[in-house]
């Protein structure tokens, strides 16, 4: 007698526990997502996206699984009762025997697995479906088929997906049917075809006919897809496409229908001969008519006369491209730039010169950090932002940043879950500096600064709970009357800090043990259940980065890579530009969007990134979004009310985009023309500034964006710059976004200057009339005006002297680079003033030490073939224009009498008490090192200057160590009588 060993309960128990764990984890993830969308008021977005994905997945799964399962079942049930006695079938007997024990399982598993794959692919097309379902007319027809453009943008992509999906599902069903019939003897692939059973023949013939019919439909709709086909000359239909490819697609569609009929006929003829002949003819036709014939037309008819034959189609592409990228309203002005600099030449540009931005937001981030971070756990992005604020009754170009929390700056011995997620929860304050001013020491002139906040921006909510550097999640809030737990900002109290309790109303309430457990599962953190810092009054703030929050509530938008903060109506708001894009606009040139939006800033900065990936041939800045830095509230505002894509998405998501009329005047004043849209447009304009088809074909007037000459890395484009300037046809200076062009190739001369009016005005609900107006100054083709590359070369090698320095410019730069200091070249700005082009570049110098930061030491200007430099822009301009430029930049002697430029958290007196000898000695050493550095800088001895900076750095560290705990020591060395060059100030915090 044999005994069967009983299975223990361990295996099934483990399997059940694992399955339950997966189900609970998935449920927790979905629930926390629902809670998050409810907290921001966009549950309709989550519901619409999820429901659409589920429906498409189910349909894709059911259709594919049904086709494959039906093929397997029909093949099995219609098998011959007795398999034919042939050597081939005898060899298959062993496979049938091996398959039989697994047959029933296989008939479920195989369709299920293939259905899952197909359903997943179908769910991924949820955006395509929603656009098709909610599409609206463009009101414009294409030139070839005379169909509204909405057919190409909304309908055709969905049709292409359906045809591709059906082809895939039918092919899988055909393979399953052929395999089953073959294994069980219904299909004979050797010998005479009559050995195939009627059932197998009928089954396979129907599937093959369906596949060929779908192929016929694909041939027919391929005609319309030619409108977005990319080639060497253009995107869209060319001469060969119109006269050879389009007719052949019709022929192939008809041939495919006839071939499908032959497969159906084979059910009665009981022979594969006619369908085989039909397939052969279809293949031959597709090769001869579909490939060889168009190639012959292209080679022997088009190429010899390409310019004349393609002219109509090139013009069509030019017009469509300019419309799709929003550059059809470009105003082009011929500009014969003078290269001669004369006294008083800038008199007519007196309004533009004060708007020249001397503070480079890409360079001065370390300066902001050293002077305004206050503590090591506060940080600024490595690329700051440019905005406008009204200060003293005047609109000022401003370099602005928020003081964000950086957990990496928290001392390691204080890093733990409780501190990271319940104590250090937010940043504090806004820092703003005049864009066109610097102090006598070369520092930015801050007008909004310090902790607590001081400045002309008034009383606003300074706490930054949502930002680009915010932690993944923080747990905030507490019971009424409870002691504040969150660190707010440092002060001079006995505790050394102020605490606060979050009251912003954002985040998800952790009001029950179930919610706490769900987030414990989501973040794999038991402290949600164990810590007394998590109560039913707590809230969790997560998904905190502005771009991420907007992307989650508007997944259909392509977002600008540079969100920027602004103080709006008493609150700090992050402003994010959103784009609607497509690659299906007929005849418009396709562009790689990530390449088009890359430049030297995106290459060197982590705060600014290229947008998206893939190709586009239509883009609109359709949405302006805001994210509240305290509450995290996200608002989407309509910006392009005519955009059909925005209308379609608004229909799909229940009008979650607010009307433009709800934009306040204060918010409108901080909206600007977006950089990434401008980058894409300037890339398109390198070719499509040419509007004549014949000239476009020749390509002799193509341009390119110059490389950024201020960067050591090559092959990176110069970024566009925000400047306040007046173009020749403007009545007054406007906040603008600018860029330059040079001819394609090695010739480093200027060929064009592009500016767009970036100022939206300050009227609630309505942008200014000129906002978004593109103006192009086009220089003559034989122009010898130097481009940025030539000007930078002139700067680096100039022997020009300056009354403010005892060295030539090249000596100043070379000595600083070689002896103990670092030179950083600021943005090389270009401005159309004085009847020509003026270049301006600030030069920053910093010591080679860990605590050093760049200070603006000189300003270089160039006009025509002449170059000048000085310690101020006014001095440089006067030197350039014969001692009298005719305009005043207003930077001479800036900083004297200005507001303090160092943090003023409640500080200890700058003069130490008599009992603190160490601090007194450190301060004396700071003054001594400062004076030594000034003398060395004046004499051009940069080796001695570097040594003085090291001594200064050491003295500052000793002052930090000796400063009273919890306070700060602010040291401003007194300039010696012999010091005539800008000098640094030192700020130490404890």
Tab-separated table of C-alpha atoms in Angstrom, residues 31 60 87 153 340 369 439 479 494 695 744 828 844 908 920 934:
chain	number	residue	atom	x	y	z
A	31	UNK	CA	-6.853	55.595	-2.485
A	60	UNK	CA	-8.307	45.886	-25.963
A	87	UNK	CA	4.821	10.807	-41.875
A	153	UNK	CA	-4.977	66.339	-35.659
A	340	UNK	CA	30.652	103.826	-36.012
A	369	UNK	CA	23.397	82.003	-1.216
A	439	UNK	CA	26.898	97.832	-4.995
A	479	UNK	CA	-4.295	70.268	17.359
A	494	UNK	CA	16.844	81.581	23.870
A	695	UNK	CA	14.772	81.322	-51.979
A	744	UNK	CA	24.939	78.918	-41.081
A	828	UNK	CA	26.663	88.678	-23.475
A	844	UNK	CA	32.637	88.420	-12.382
A	908	UNK	CA	24.405	90.848	17.272
A	920	UNK	CA	37.666	91.181	17.764
A	934	UNK	CA	42.269	95.862	-2.746
